[in-house]
CSV table of C-alpha atoms in Angstrom, one decimal:
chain,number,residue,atom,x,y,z
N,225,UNK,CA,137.5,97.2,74.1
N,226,UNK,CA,139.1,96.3,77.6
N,227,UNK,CA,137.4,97.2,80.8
N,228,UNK,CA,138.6,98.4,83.9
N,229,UNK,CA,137.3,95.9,86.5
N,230,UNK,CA,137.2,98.5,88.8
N,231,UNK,CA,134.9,100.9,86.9
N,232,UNK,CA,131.6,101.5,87.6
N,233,UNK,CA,130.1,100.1,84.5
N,234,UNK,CA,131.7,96.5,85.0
N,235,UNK,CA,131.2,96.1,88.4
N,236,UNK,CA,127.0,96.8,87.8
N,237,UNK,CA,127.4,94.4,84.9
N,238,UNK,CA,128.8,92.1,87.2
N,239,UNK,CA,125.9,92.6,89.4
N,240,UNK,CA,123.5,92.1,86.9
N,241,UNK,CA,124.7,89.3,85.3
N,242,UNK,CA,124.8,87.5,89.2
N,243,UNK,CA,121.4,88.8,89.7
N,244,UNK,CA,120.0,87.6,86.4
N,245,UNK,CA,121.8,84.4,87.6
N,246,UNK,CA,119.8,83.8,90.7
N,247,UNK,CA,116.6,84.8,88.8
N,248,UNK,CA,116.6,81.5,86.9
N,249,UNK,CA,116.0,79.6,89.6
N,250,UNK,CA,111.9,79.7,89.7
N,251,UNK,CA,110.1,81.8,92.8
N,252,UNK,CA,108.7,79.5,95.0
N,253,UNK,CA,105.2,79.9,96.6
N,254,UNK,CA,105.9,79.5,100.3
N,255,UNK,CA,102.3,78.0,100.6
N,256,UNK,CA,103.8,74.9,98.2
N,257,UNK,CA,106.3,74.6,101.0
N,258,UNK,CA,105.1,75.8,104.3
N,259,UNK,CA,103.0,73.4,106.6
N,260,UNK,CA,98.8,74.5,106.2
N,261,UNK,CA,99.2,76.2,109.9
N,262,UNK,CA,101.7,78.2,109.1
N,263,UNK,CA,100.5,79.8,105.7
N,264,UNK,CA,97.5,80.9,107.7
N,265,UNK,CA,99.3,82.3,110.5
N,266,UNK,CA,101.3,84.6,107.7
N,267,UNK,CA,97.7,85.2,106.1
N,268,UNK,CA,96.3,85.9,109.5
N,269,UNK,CA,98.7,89.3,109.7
N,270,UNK,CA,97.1,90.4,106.9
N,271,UNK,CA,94.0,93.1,107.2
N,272,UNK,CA,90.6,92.2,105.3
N,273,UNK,CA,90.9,93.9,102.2
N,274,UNK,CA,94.9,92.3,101.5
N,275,UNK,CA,93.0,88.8,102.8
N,276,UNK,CA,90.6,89.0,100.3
N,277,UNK,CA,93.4,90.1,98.0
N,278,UNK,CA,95.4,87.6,98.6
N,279,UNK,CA,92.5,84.6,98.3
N,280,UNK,CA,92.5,85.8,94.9
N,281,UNK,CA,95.9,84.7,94.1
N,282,UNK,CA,95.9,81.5,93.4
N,283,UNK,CA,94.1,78.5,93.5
N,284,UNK,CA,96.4,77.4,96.5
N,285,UNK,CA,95.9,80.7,98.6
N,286,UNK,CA,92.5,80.7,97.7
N,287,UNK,CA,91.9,77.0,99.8
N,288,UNK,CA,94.0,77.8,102.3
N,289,UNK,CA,91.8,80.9,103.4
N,290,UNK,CA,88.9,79.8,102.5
N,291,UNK,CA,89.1,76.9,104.5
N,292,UNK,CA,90.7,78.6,107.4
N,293,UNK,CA,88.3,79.3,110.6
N,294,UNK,CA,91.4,81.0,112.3
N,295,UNK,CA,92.2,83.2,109.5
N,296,UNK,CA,88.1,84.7,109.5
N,297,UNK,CA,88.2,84.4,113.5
N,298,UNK,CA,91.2,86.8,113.6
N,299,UNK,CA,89.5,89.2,111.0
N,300,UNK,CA,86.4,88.7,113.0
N,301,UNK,CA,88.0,89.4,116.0
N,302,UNK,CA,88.9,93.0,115.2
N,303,UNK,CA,85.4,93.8,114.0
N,304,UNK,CA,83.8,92.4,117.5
N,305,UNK,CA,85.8,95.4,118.9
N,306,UNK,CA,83.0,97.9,117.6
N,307,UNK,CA,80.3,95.3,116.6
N,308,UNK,CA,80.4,92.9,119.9
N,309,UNK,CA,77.1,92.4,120.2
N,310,UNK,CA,76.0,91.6,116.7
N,311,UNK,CA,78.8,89.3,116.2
N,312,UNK,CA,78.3,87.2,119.9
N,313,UNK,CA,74.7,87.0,118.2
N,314,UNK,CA,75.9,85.6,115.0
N,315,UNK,CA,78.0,83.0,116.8
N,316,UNK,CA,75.2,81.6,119.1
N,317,UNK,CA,73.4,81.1,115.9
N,318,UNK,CA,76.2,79.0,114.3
N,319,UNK,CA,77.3,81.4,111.6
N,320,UNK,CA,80.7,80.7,110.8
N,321,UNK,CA,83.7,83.2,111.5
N,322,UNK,CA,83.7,84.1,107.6
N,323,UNK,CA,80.0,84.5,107.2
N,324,UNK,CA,80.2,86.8,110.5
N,325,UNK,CA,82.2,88.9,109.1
N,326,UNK,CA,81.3,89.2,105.9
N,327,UNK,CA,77.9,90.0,108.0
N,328,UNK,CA,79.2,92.6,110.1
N,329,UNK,CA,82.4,94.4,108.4
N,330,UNK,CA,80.6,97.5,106.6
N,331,UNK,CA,78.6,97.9,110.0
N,332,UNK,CA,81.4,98.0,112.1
N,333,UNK,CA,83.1,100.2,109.8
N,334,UNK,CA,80.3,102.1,109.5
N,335,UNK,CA,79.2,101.9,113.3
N,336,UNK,CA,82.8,103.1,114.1
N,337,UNK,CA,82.7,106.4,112.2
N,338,UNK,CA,79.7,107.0,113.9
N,339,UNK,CA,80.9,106.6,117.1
N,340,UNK,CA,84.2,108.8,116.7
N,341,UNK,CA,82.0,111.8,115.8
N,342,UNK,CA,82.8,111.8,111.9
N,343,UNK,CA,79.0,112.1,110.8
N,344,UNK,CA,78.5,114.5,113.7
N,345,UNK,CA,78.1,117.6,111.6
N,346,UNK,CA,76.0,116.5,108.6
N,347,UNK,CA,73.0,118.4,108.4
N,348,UNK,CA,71.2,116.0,105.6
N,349,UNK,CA,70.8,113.2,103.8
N,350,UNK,CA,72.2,114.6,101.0
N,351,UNK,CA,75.9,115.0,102.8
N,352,UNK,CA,76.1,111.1,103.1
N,353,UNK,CA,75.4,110.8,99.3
N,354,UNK,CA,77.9,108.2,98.2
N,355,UNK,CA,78.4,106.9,101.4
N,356,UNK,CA,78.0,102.9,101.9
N,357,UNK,CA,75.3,103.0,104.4
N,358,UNK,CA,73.7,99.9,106.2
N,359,UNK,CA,71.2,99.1,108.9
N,360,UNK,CA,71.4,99.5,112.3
N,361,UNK,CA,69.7,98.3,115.1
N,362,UNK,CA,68.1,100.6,118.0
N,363,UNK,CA,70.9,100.1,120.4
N,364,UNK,CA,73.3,100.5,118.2
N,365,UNK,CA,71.5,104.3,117.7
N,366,UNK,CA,71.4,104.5,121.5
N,367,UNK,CA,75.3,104.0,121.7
N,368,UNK,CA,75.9,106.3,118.7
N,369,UNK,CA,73.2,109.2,120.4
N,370,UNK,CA,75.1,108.6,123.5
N,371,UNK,CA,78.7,109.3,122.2
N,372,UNK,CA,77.4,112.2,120.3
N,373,UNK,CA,75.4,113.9,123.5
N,374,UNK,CA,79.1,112.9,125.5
N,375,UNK,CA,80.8,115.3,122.7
């Protein structure tokens, strides 16, 4: 059977067979070859739930954002938007920027939704059933009453 070399089905063939070509060569983990600082200023784009994705990886990714203080100060960084306070506190006290966080995500989330009004219509308890709650302190009320009177 002789092929046309310009038909369709021998010029994907001919594709195929130079992608499988370039597939033999291994994938490389651009940790393996990327200085420490970089691979965590590529990890450091990432949001908190890809971070903690990502550390699950491998072994390699795992040390390298574990170990990282300006990988958890970024993360940390975004969560001081809502929770300044609580994290400034947290810092003076010598917790690192992963234990902060770790501290503080669910009640910045948390104290966030608040804030924009998204629990301003629930009438009970029962309408927040599911919902990962968490403590918060009285000024952290005060700002949330204050937002919801300024609605």
């Amino acid at each position: 059977m002789h092929h046309d070399p310009a038909s369709p089905v021998f010029l994907c063939s001919k594709r195929r067979a130079s992608l499988m070509s370039t597939c033999d060569v291994p994938p490389q983990n651009f940790a393996e070859t990327l200085p420490t600082e970089m691979s965590e200023r590529i990890f450091g784009e990432l949001d908190t739930e890809s971070l903690c994705s990502a550390a699950l990886t491998c072994r390699l990714w795992h040390d390298i954002i574990e170990e990282s203080e300006q990988v958890w100060r970024n993360q940390c960084l975004l969560v001081s938007a809502v929770c300044q306070r609580e994290v400034d506190s947290d810092r003076r006290d010598g917790l690192s920027w992963k234990v902060t966080l770790v501290k503080n995500y669910t009640r910045s989330r948390l104290k966030r939704d608040w804030l924009r009004g998204r629990f301003s219509h629930v009438r009970s308890a029962e309408e927040l059933r599911g919902r990962k709650m968490t403590p918060l302190d009285a000024e952290t009320w005060g700002e949330i009453l204050q937002a919801e009177l300024d609605r």
